Amino acid sequence: MSRGGGKGLSLKDKLDGNELDLSLCDLNEVPVRELAALPKATILDLSCNNLISLPSDFCSLMHLVKLDLSKNRLQQLPLDFGRLVNLQHLDLLNNRLVTLPVSFAQLKNLKWLDLKDNPLDPVLAKVAGDCLDEKQCKQAAVKVLQHMKAIQSEQDRQRQRKLQAEREMEKKREAEQRAKEAQERELRKREKAEEKERRRREYDAQKAAKQEMEKKTKKETVQTRKPASSSRPSQPARHRHSWSRSVLRVLLFVLLCVLCTLAACKLTELRHQPLCVSVNTLYEDVVAALQNHKTLQNILQQNSQQ
């Protein structure tokens, strides 16, 4: 570590027992990795350098008991500075600090503190007081720790109140969500009931319309059957009339055939055939019977007149 960047500097050469003096080395950054490799160096002097800030891993140097950061240009300390729980002596003279991290309250072993010549917050400056002798520096350590613990407690309370408020807000949101879901369920239930009632009315209406249609169809069927039943007597009459006409046609045809046969047997040479002889004989018998029947009718008519 060079004087500007730090490379090439042997820390072991500067280690004297448990004390490591890196003051006046014109350091811009702290060689944390090299320091972590020297756990024996419980007393570290980084005064009179050009340090503007400390890296976050600086707080891993938990073996430090005494730390001198005076006469640098530090504007703030790491947020987890309180991890240096073994720290007993801390010199922050002549830096540019305005406040201290809340974790500073965790430095329970801190017994000596110098914050002079820093643009401290007025409240913090009043609490720290002057560090002009050993007694005042010890009192500064005690008072600053108490002050930072009070700030930490207040922040914890605020955090708890915020957490409680968030929990209550979450409960309120959950309650509102449950109420909303219950309202939506009730709405869906009501809509479902209304839909069911609508469908039931539609079903009843369709059923009534169907029954009305069936009644109307039945009535029309009955009305249609009445004329049919009244016309039934005429159907046998039509059948009988048709049958009589058929019989009459058959009789006329038979009579025509008979006349044709008689004419053929009387007027043609077929009259000497056996069939024609029989026909002629039958004809003469029928004529004689008819004449006798006519004679009998005349006699009966005369007798009735007498």
CSV table of C-alpha atoms in Angstrom, one decimal:
chain,number,residue,atom,x,y,z
A,1,MET,CA,0.0,0.0,0.0
A,2,SER,CA,1.6,3.3,-1.1
A,3,ARG,CA,1.0,6.6,0.6
A,4,GLY,CA,-1.6,7.6,-2.0
A,5,GLY,CA,-3.1,4.2,-2.7
A,6,GLY,CA,-1.5,2.1,-0.1
A,7,LYS,CA,0.1,-0.7,-2.1
A,8,GLY,CA,3.6,-1.7,-1.2
A,9,LEU,CA,3.3,-0.7,2.5
A,10,SER,CA,4.1,-3.6,4.9
A,11,LEU,CA,1.8,-3.4,7.9
A,12,LYS,CA,3.8,-5.9,9.7
A,13,ASP,CA,6.7,-3.6,9.7
A,14,LYS,CA,4.6,-1.0,11.5
A,15,LEU,CA,3.1,-3.4,14.0
A,16,ASP,CA,4.6,-2.9,17.5
A,17,GLY,CA,3.1,-5.5,19.8
A,18,ASN,CA,-0.6,-4.9,19.6
A,19,GLU,CA,-0.3,-1.3,18.3
A,20,LEU,CA,-0.4,-0.5,14.6
A,21,ASP,CA,0.5,3.1,13.7
A,22,LEU,CA,-0.7,4.2,10.2
A,23,SER,CA,-0.8,7.9,11.0
A,24,LEU,CA,0.6,10.4,8.6
A,25,CYS,CA,0.6,7.9,5.7
A,26,ASP,CA,-1.4,10.1,3.4
A,27,LEU,CA,-4.0,7.4,3.2
A,28,ASN,CA,-7.1,7.8,1.0
A,29,GLU,CA,-8.7,4.5,2.0
A,30,VAL,CA,-8.3,2.0,4.8
A,31,PRO,CA,-6.5,-1.3,4.0
A,32,VAL,CA,-9.2,-3.4,5.6
A,33,ARG,CA,-8.1,-6.7,4.1
A,34,GLU,CA,-4.6,-6.3,5.4
A,35,LEU,CA,-5.8,-5.1,8.8
A,36,ALA,CA,-8.2,-8.2,9.1
A,37,ALA,CA,-5.1,-10.4,8.6
A,38,LEU,CA,-3.6,-8.8,11.8
A,39,PRO,CA,-6.0,-9.7,14.6
A,40,LYS,CA,-3.2,-8.8,17.1
A,41,ALA,CA,-3.4,-5.1,16.2
A,42,THR,CA,-6.1,-4.2,18.7
A,43,ILE,CA,-4.8,-0.6,18.8
A,44,LEU,CA,-5.1,1.2,15.4
A,45,ASP,CA,-3.9,4.8,14.7
A,46,LEU,CA,-5.3,6.2,11.4
A,47,SER,CA,-4.9,9.9,12.4
A,48,CYS,CA,-3.7,12.6,10.1
A,49,ASN,CA,-4.6,11.0,6.8
A,50,ASN,CA,-7.0,11.9,3.9
A,51,LEU,CA,-9.9,9.6,4.8
A,52,ILE,CA,-13.2,10.8,3.6
A,53,SER,CA,-15.2,7.7,4.5
A,54,LEU,CA,-14.7,4.2,5.9
A,55,PRO,CA,-15.6,1.2,3.8
A,56,SER,CA,-18.5,-0.9,5.0
A,57,ASP,CA,-16.3,-3.9,5.7
A,58,PHE,CA,-14.2,-1.8,8.1
A,59,CYS,CA,-16.8,-2.8,10.8
A,60,SER,CA,-15.6,-6.4,10.4
A,61,LEU,CA,-12.4,-5.4,12.4
A,62,MET,CA,-14.2,-6.4,15.6
A,63,HIS,CA,-10.8,-7.0,17.4
A,64,LEU,CA,-10.2,-3.3,17.7
A,65,VAL,CA,-10.1,-1.9,21.2
A,66,LYS,CA,-8.6,1.5,20.6
A,67,LEU,CA,-9.2,3.5,17.4
A,68,ASP,CA,-7.8,6.9,16.5
A,69,LEU,CA,-9.4,8.6,13.4
A,70,SER,CA,-8.6,12.1,14.4
A,71,LYS,CA,-7.6,14.8,11.9
A,72,ASN,CA,-9.2,13.2,8.8
A,73,ARG,CA,-12.0,14.4,6.6
A,74,LEU,CA,-14.6,11.9,7.6
A,75,GLN,CA,-18.2,13.1,6.8
A,76,GLN,CA,-19.9,10.1,8.3
A,77,LEU,CA,-19.4,6.7,9.8
A,78,PRO,CA,-20.7,3.4,8.4
A,79,LEU,CA,-24.2,2.6,9.4
A,80,ASP,CA,-23.2,-0.7,11.1
A,81,PHE,CA,-20.3,1.0,13.1
A,82,GLY,CA,-21.8,-0.5,16.2
A,83,ARG,CA,-20.5,-3.9,15.2
A,84,LEU,CA,-17.1,-2.8,16.8
A,85,VAL,CA,-18.4,-4.0,20.1
A,86,ASN,CA,-15.0,-4.4,21.7
A,87,LEU,CA,-14.1,-0.8,21.1
A,88,GLN,CA,-13.2,1.1,24.3
A,89,HIS,CA,-11.4,4.2,23.1
A,90,LEU,CA,-12.5,6.3,20.1
A,91,ASP,CA,-10.9,9.5,18.9
A,92,LEU,CA,-12.9,11.4,16.2
A,93,LEU,CA,-11.3,14.8,16.8
A,94,ASN,CA,-11.3,17.3,13.9
A,95,ASN,CA,-13.4,15.6,11.2
A,96,ARG,CA,-16.5,16.7,9.4
A,97,LEU,CA,-19.1,14.6,11.2
A,98,VAL,CA,-22.6,16.0,11.8
A,99,THR,CA,-24.3,13.0,13.2
A,100,LEU,CA,-23.5,9.5,14.4
A,101,PRO,CA,-25.1,6.3,13.1
A,102,VAL,CA,-27.8,4.9,15.4
A,103,SER,CA,-25.8,1.6,15.7
A,104,PHE,CA,-23.3,3.7,17.8
A,105,ALA,CA,-25.5,2.8,20.7
A,106,GLN,CA,-24.3,-0.8,20.5
A,107,LEU,CA,-20.7,0.2,21.5
A,108,LYS,CA,-21.4,-1.0,25.1
A,109,ASN,CA,-17.7,-1.2,26.0
A,110,LEU,CA,-17.0,2.4,24.9
A,111,LYS,CA,-15.4,4.4,27.8
A,112,TRP,CA,-13.6,7.3,26.0
A,113,LEU,CA,-14.8,9.5,23.2
A,114,ASP,CA,-13.6,12.7,21.6
A,115,LEU,CA,-15.9,14.5,19.2
A,116,LYS,CA,-14.3,18.0,19.4
A,117,ASP,CA,-13.9,20.2,16.3
A,118,ASN,CA,-16.7,18.5,14.3
A,119,PRO,CA,-19.7,20.4,12.8
A,120,LEU,CA,-22.0,18.3,15.1
A,121,ASP,CA,-25.7,18.6,15.3
A,122,PRO,CA,-26.4,21.1,18.1
A,123,VAL,CA,-28.2,18.5,20.3
A,124,LEU,CA,-25.4,16.0,19.8
A,125,ALA,CA,-22.7,18.6,20.4
A,126,LYS,CA,-24.4,19.6,23.7
A,127,VAL,CA,-24.6,16.0,24.8
A,128,ALA,CA,-20.9,15.3,23.9
A,129,GLY,CA,-19.6,18.5,25.6
A,130,ASP,CA,-15.9,19.2,25.7
A,131,CYS,CA,-13.2,16.6,25.8
A,132,LEU,CA,-10.5,18.6,27.4
A,133,ASP,CA,-9.3,16.0,29.9
A,134,GLU,CA,-9.7,12.3,30.7
A,135,LYS,CA,-12.8,12.8,32.8
A,136,GLN,CA,-14.7,14.9,30.2
A,137,CYS,CA,-13.8,12.3,27.5
A,138,LYS,CA,-15.1,9.5,29.6
A,139,GLN,CA,-18.3,11.5,30.4
A,140,ALA,CA,-18.7,12.2,26.7
A,141,ALA,CA,-18.6,8.5,26.0
A,142,VAL,CA,-21.2,7.8,28.6
A,143,LYS,CA,-23.5,10.6,27.6
A,144,VAL,CA,-23.3,10.0,23.9
A,145,LEU,CA,-24.0,6.3,24.3
A,146,GLN,CA,-27.1,7.2,26.4
A,147,HIS,CA,-28.2,9.7,23.9
A,148,MET,CA,-27.7,7.3,21.0
A,149,LYS,CA,-29.5,4.6,23.0
A,150,ALA,CA,-32.4,7.0,23.5
A,151,ILE,CA,-32.4,7.8,19.8
A,152,GLN,CA,-32.3,4.0,19.0
A,153,SER,CA,-35.1,3.4,21.4
A,154,GLU,CA,-37.2,6.1,19.9
A,155,GLN,CA,-36.5,4.8,16.4
A,156,ASP,CA,-37.4,1.3,17.6
A,157,ARG,CA,-40.7,2.7,19.0
A,158,GLN,CA,-41.3,4.5,15.8
A,159,ARG,CA,-40.5,1.4,13.9
A,160,GLN,CA,-42.8,-0.6,16.1
A,161,ARG,CA,-45.6,2.1,15.8
A,162,LYS,CA,-45.1,2.0,12.0
A,163,LEU,CA,-45.1,-1.7,12.0
A,164,GLN,CA,-48.2,-1.7,14.2
A,165,ALA,CA,-49.8,0.9,11.9
A,166,GLU,CA,-48.9,-1.3,8.9
A,167,ARG,CA,-50.4,-4.3,10.6
A,168,GLU,CA,-53.5,-2.5,11.5
A,169,MET,CA,-53.7,-1.1,8.0
A,170,GLU,CA,-53.2,-4.6,6.6
A,171,LYS,CA,-55.9,-5.9,9.0
A,172,LYS,CA,-58.2,-3.1,7.8
A,173,ARG,CA,-57.4,-4.0,4.2
A,174,GLU,CA,-58.1,-7.6,4.9
A,175,ALA,CA,-61.3,-6.7,6.7
A,176,GLU,CA,-62.3,-4.5,3.8
A,177,GLN,CA,-61.3,-7.3,1.4
A,178,ARG,CA,-63.4,-9.8,3.3
A,179,ALA,CA,-66.3,-7.4,3.5
A,180,LYS,CA,-66.0,-6.8,-0.3
A,181,GLU,CA,-65.8,-10.5,-1.0
A,182,ALA,CA,-68.8,-11.1,1.3
A,183,GLN,CA,-70.7,-8.4,-0.5
A,184,GLU,CA,-69.7,-9.9,-3.9
A,185,ARG,CA,-70.7,-13.3,-2.7
A,186,GLU,CA,-74.1,-11.9,-1.5
A,187,LEU,CA,-74.4,-10.1,-4.9
A,188,ARG,CA,-73.7,-13.3,-6.8
A,189,LYS,CA,-76.1,-15.2,-4.6
A,190,ARG,CA,-78.8,-12.7,-5.2
A,191,GLU,CA,-78.1,-12.6,-8.9
A,192,LYS,CA,-78.1,-16.4,-8.9
A,193,ALA,CA,-81.5,-16.4,-7.1
A,194,GLU,CA,-82.9,-13.8,-9.5
A,195,GLU,CA,-81.6,-15.8,-12.4
A,196,LYS,CA,-83.2,-19.0,-11.0
A,197,GLU,CA,-86.5,-17.1,-10.4
A,198,ARG,CA,-86.4,-15.8,-14.0
A,199,ARG,CA,-85.7,-19.2,-15.4
A,200,ARG,CA,-88.5,-20.7,-13.2
A,201,ARG,CA,-90.9,-18.0,-14.6
A,202,GLU,CA,-89.8,-18.8,-18.1
A,203,TYR,CA,-90.3,-22.5,-17.4
A,204,ASP,CA,-93.8,-21.9,-16.0
A,205,ALA,CA,-94.7,-19.6,-18.9
A,206,GLN,CA,-93.4,-22.2,-21.4
A,207,LYS,CA,-95.3,-24.9,-19.6
A,208,ALA,CA,-98.5,-22.8,-19.6
A,209,ALA,CA,-98.1,-22.0,-23.2
A,210,LYS,CA,-97.6,-25.7,-24.0
A,211,GLN,CA,-100.7,-26.6,-22.1
A,212,GLU,CA,-102.7,-23.9,-23.8
A,213,MET,CA,-101.4,-25.1,-27.2
A,214,GLU,CA,-102.3,-28.7,-26.3
A,215,LYS,CA,-105.8,-27.6,-25.2
A,216,LYS,CA,-106.2,-25.6,-28.4
A,217,THR,CA,-105.0,-28.5,-30.5
A,218,LYS,CA,-107.3,-30.9,-28.7
A,219,LYS,CA,-110.2,-28.5,-29.2
A,220,GLU,CA,-109.4,-28.1,-32.9
A,221,THR,CA,-109.2,-31.9,-33.2
A,222,VAL,CA,-112.6,-32.3,-31.6
A,223,GLN,CA,-114.1,-29.7,-33.8
A,224,THR,CA,-112.5,-31.4,-36.9
A,225,ARG,CA,-113.9,-34.8,-35.9
A,226,LYS,CA,-117.5,-33.6,-35.6
A,227,PRO,CA,-118.1,-32.8,-39.3
A,228,ALA,CA,-116.3,-36.1,-40.1
A,229,SER,CA,-118.7,-38.0,-37.8
A,230,SER,CA,-121.7,-36.2,-39.3
A,231,SER,CA,-120.6,-37.1,-42.8
A,232,ARG,CA,-120.1,-40.8,-41.9
A,233,PRO,CA,-123.7,-41.8,-42.8
A,234,SER,CA,-123.2,-40.5,-46.3
A,235,GLN,CA,-120.1,-42.6,-46.8
A,236,PRO,CA,-122.0,-46.0,-46.8
A,237,ALA,CA,-124.6,-44.3,-49.0
A,238,ARG,CA,-121.9,-43.4,-51.4
A,239,HIS,CA,-120.4,-46.9,-51.1
A,240,ARG,CA,-123.9,-48.4,-51.7
A,241,HIS,CA,-124.5,-46.1,-54.6
A,242,SER,CA,-121.2,-47.0,-56.1
A,243,TRP,CA,-121.9,-50.7,-55.5
A,244,SER,CA,-125.4,-50.5,-57.1
A,245,ARG,CA,-124.0,-48.8,-60.2
A,246,SER,CA,-121.4,-51.6,-60.5
A,247,VAL,CA,-124.1,-54.2,-60.2
A,248,LEU,CA,-126.3,-52.4,-62.7
A,249,ARG,CA,-123.5,-52.3,-65.1
A,250,VAL,CA,-122.8,-56.0,-64.7
A,251,LEU,CA,-126.5,-56.7,-65.2
A,252,LEU,CA,-126.7,-54.5,-68.3
A,253,PHE,CA,-123.6,-56.3,-69.6
A,254,VAL,CA,-125.1,-59.7,-68.9
A,255,LEU,CA,-128.4,-58.6,-70.5
A,256,LEU,CA,-126.5,-57.3,-73.6
A,257,CYS,CA,-124.7,-60.6,-73.8
A,258,VAL,CA,-127.9,-62.5,-73.6
A,259,LEU,CA,-129.6,-60.3,-76.3
A,260,CYS,CA,-126.6,-60.7,-78.5
A,261,THR,CA,-126.7,-64.5,-78.0
A,262,LEU,CA,-130.4,-64.6,-78.7
A,263,ALA,CA,-130.0,-62.5,-81.8
A,264,ALA,CA,-127.2,-64.8,-83.0
A,265,CYS,CA,-129.2,-67.9,-82.3
A,266,LYS,CA,-132.4,-66.5,-83.9
A,267,LEU,CA,-131.1,-64.7,-86.9
A,268,THR,CA,-127.9,-66.5,-88.0
A,269,GLU,CA,-127.2,-70.0,-89.1
A,270,LEU,CA,-126.0,-70.9,-85.6
A,271,ARG,CA,-129.6,-71.5,-84.6
A,272,HIS,CA,-129.2,-75.1,-85.5
A,273,GLN,CA,-126.3,-75.5,-83.2
A,274,PRO,CA,-127.0,-77.4,-79.9
A,275,LEU,CA,-126.1,-74.4,-77.8
A,276,CYS,CA,-128.4,-72.1,-79.8
A,277,VAL,CA,-131.2,-74.7,-79.7
A,278,SER,CA,-131.0,-74.8,-75.9
A,279,VAL,CA,-130.9,-71.0,-75.8
A,280,ASN,CA,-133.9,-70.7,-78.1
A,281,THR,CA,-135.8,-73.2,-76.1
A,282,LEU,CA,-135.0,-71.4,-72.9
A,283,TYR,CA,-136.1,-68.1,-74.5
A,284,GLU,CA,-139.4,-69.5,-75.5
A,285,ASP,CA,-140.0,-71.0,-72.1
A,286,VAL,CA,-139.2,-67.6,-70.5
A,287,VAL,CA,-141.5,-65.8,-72.9
A,288,ALA,CA,-144.3,-68.3,-72.1
A,289,ALA,CA,-143.7,-67.9,-68.4
A,290,LEU,CA,-143.9,-64.2,-68.7
A,291,GLN,CA,-147.1,-64.4,-70.7
A,292,ASN,CA,-148.6,-66.7,-68.2
A,293,HIS,CA,-147.5,-64.4,-65.4
A,294,LYS,CA,-149.1,-61.5,-67.3
A,295,THR,CA,-152.3,-63.5,-67.8
A,296,LEU,CA,-152.3,-64.3,-64.1
A,297,GLN,CA,-151.9,-60.6,-63.2
A,298,ASN,CA,-154.8,-59.7,-65.5
A,299,ILE,CA,-157.0,-62.3,-63.8
A,300,LEU,CA,-156.0,-61.2,-60.4
A,301,GLN,CA,-156.7,-57.6,-61.4
A,302,GLN,CA,-160.1,-58.4,-62.7
A,303,ASN,CA,-161.0,-60.4,-59.6
A,304,SER,CA,-159.9,-57.5,-57.4
A,305,GLN,CA,-162.0,-55.1,-59.4
A,306,GLN,CA,-165.1,-57.3,-59.0
